[in-house]
Tab-separated table of C-alpha atoms in Angstrom:
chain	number	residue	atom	x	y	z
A	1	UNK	CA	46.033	88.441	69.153
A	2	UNK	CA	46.094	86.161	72.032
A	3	UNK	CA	48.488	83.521	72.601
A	4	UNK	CA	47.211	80.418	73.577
A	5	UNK	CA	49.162	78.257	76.501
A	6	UNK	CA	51.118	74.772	74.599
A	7	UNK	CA	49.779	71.599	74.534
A	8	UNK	CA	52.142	68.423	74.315
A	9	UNK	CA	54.464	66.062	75.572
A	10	UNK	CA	57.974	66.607	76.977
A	11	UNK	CA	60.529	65.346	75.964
A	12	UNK	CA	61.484	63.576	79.374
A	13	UNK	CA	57.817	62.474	79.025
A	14	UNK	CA	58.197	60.305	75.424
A	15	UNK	CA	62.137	59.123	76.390
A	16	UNK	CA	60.158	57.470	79.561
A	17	UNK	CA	57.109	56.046	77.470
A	18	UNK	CA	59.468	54.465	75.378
A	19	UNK	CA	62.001	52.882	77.490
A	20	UNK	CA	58.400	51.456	79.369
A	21	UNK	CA	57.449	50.133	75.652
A	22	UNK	CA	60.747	48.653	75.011
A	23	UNK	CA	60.832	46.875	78.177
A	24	UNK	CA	57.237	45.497	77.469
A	25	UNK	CA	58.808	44.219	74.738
A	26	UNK	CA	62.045	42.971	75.528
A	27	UNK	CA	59.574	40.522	78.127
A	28	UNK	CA	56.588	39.853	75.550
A	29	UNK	CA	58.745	38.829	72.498
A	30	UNK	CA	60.902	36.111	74.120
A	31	UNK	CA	57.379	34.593	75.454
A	32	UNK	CA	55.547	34.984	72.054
A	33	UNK	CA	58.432	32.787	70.726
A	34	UNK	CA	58.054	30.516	73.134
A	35	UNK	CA	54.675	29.895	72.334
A	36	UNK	CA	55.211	29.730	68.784
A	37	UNK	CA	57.784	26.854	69.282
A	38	UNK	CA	55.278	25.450	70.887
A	39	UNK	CA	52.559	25.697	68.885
A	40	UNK	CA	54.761	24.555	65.563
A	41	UNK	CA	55.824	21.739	67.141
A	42	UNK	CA	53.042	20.426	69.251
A	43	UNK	CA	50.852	21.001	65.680
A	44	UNK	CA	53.777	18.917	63.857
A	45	UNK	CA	54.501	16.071	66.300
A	46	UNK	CA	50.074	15.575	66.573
A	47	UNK	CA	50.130	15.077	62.676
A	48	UNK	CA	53.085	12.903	62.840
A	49	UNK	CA	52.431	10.479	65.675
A	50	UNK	CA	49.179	10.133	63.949
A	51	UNK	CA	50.102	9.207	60.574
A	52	UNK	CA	53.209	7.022	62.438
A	53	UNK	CA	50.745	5.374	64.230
A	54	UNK	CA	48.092	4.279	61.933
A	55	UNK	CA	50.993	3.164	59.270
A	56	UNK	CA	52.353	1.168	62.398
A	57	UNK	CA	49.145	-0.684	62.671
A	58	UNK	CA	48.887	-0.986	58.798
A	59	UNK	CA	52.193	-2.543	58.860
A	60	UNK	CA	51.003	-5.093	61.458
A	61	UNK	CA	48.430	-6.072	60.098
A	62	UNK	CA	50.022	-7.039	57.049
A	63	UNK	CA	53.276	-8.597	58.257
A	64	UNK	CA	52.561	-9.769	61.656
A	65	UNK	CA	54.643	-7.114	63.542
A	66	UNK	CA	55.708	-3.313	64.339
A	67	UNK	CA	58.269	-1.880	62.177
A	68	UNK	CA	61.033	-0.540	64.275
A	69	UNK	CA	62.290	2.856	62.403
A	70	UNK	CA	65.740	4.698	62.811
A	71	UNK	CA	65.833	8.464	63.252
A	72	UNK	CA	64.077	10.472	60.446
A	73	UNK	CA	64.938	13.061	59.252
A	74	UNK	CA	67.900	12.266	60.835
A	75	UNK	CA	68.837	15.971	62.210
A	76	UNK	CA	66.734	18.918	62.281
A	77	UNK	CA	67.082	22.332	62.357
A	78	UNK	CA	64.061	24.831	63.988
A	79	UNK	CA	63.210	26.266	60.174
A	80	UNK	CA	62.352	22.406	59.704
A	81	UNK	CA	64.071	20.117	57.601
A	82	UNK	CA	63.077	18.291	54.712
A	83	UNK	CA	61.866	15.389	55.247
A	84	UNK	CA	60.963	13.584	51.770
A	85	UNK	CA	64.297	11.381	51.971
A	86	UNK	CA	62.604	9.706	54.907
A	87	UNK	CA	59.836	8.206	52.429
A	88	UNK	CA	61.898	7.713	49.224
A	89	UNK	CA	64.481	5.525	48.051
A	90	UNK	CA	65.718	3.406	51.051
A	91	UNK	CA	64.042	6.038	53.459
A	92	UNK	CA	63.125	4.933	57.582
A	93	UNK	CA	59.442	4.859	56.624
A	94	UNK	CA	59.192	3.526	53.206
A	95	UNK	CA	57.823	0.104	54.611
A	96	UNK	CA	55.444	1.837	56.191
A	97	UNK	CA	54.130	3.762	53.303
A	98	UNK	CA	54.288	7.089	55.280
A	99	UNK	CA	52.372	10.346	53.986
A	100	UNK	CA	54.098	13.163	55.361
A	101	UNK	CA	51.423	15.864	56.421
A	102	UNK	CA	53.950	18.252	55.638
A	103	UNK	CA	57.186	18.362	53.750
A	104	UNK	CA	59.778	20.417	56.211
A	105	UNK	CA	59.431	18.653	59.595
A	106	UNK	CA	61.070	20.531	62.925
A	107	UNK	CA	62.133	16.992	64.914
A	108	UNK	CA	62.993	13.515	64.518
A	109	UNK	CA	60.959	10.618	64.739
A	110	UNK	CA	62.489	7.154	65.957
A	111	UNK	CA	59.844	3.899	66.902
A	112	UNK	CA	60.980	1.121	69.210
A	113	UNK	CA	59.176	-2.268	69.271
A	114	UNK	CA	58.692	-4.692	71.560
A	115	UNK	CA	56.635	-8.132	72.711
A	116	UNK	CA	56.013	-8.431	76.066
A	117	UNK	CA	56.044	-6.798	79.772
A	118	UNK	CA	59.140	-5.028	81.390
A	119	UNK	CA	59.953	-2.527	78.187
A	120	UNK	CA	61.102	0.581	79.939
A	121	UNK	CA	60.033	4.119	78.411
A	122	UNK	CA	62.937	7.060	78.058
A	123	UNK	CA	63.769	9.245	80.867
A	124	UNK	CA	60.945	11.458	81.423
A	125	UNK	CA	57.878	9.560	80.012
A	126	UNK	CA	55.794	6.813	81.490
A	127	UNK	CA	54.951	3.201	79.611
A	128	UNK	CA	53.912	0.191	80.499
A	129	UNK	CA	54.465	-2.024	77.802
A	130	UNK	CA	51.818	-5.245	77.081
A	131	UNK	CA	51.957	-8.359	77.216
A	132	UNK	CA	51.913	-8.481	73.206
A	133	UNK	CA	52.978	-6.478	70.068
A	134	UNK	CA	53.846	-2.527	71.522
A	135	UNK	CA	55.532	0.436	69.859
A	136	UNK	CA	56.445	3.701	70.603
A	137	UNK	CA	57.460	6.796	68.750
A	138	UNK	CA	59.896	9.680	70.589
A	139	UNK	CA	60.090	12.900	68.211
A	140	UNK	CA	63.324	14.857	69.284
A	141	UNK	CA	62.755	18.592	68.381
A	142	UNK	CA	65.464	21.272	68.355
A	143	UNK	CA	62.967	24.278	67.539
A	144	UNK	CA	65.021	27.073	69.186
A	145	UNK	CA	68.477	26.037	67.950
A	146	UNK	CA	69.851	26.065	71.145
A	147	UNK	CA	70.511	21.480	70.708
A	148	UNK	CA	71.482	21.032	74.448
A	149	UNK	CA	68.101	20.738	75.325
A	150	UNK	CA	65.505	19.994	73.170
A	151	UNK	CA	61.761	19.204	73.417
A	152	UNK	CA	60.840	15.806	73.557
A	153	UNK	CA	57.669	14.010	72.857
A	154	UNK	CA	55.969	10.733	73.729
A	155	UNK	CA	53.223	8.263	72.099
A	156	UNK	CA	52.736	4.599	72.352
A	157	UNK	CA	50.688	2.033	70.905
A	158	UNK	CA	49.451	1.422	74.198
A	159	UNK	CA	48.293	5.043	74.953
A	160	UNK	CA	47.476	7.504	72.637
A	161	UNK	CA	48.045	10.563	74.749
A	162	UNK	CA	50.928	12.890	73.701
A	163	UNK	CA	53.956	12.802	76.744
A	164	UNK	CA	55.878	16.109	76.399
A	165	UNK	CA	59.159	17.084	78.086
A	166	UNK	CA	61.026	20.618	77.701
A	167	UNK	CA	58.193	21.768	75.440
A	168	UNK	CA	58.688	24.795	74.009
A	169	UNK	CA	62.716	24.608	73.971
């Protein structure tokens, strides 16, 4: 009988391959999350400003005038928090007749209102406000958990097109 020569890997040979894998991943995972965060909450505040927006304009219409609306949900958390409280009882958006595209939201969503020229936008965002009616709607979302800095998001009346600061955090 004739022995044949070994074939495999060494020892020495898998401990590398894996410390190579588990570096991989130790850099790939913290990105993937980041791009989840995101994702979740660029998909979230689209739906939101959306719905905000065109109940904003509803509300005008009827009554004359924006409708100014306090922090809602008030706090959030990044597995989202519920948000139905913000659209029953003596909930922020009940005047506005809000439909929430989805139940759990990951930020906060407060609307300022205005008449006239010389409104000033938050830190980070650009507006120039009319010289009529104007509104616009910051969403504050804490979708890492980390709260002392959170993502930040911008829409007006004015322009449609979504500001973002810190996105991702």
């Amino acid at each position: 009988m004739r022995r044949g020569t070994q074939r495999g890997f060494t020892l020495i040979e898998i401990m590398i391959t894996v410390a190579i894998i588990a570096i991989l991943a130790a850099i790939a995972i913290p990105m993937f999350s980041k791009e989840k965060r995101k994702t979740d909450t660029g998909s979230e505040t689209a739906a939101m400003f959306g719905e905000l927006a065109i109940r904003q304009d509803q509300y005008k219409l009827e009554n004359g005038f924006y409708l100014a609306t306090a922090a809602c949900p008030a706090t959030t958390i990044p597995q989202g928090t519920d948000a139905t409280s913000c659209i029953t009882g003596s909930g922020a958006w009940v005047p506005l007749k809000v439909r929430l595209p989805r139940q759990k939201l990951i930020c906060t969503y407060t609307t300022t209102i205005g008449t006239g020229t010389g409104a000033t936008a938050p830190t980070g965002f650009t507006f120039t406000s009319p010289t009529g009616a104007w509104f616009y709607i910051v969403a504050t979302c804490d979708a890492d958990g980390v709260s002392s800095v959170n993502a930040q998001y911008f829409v007006s009346s004015v322009n449609s097109t979504i500001q973002k600061t810190n996105e991702g955090r």
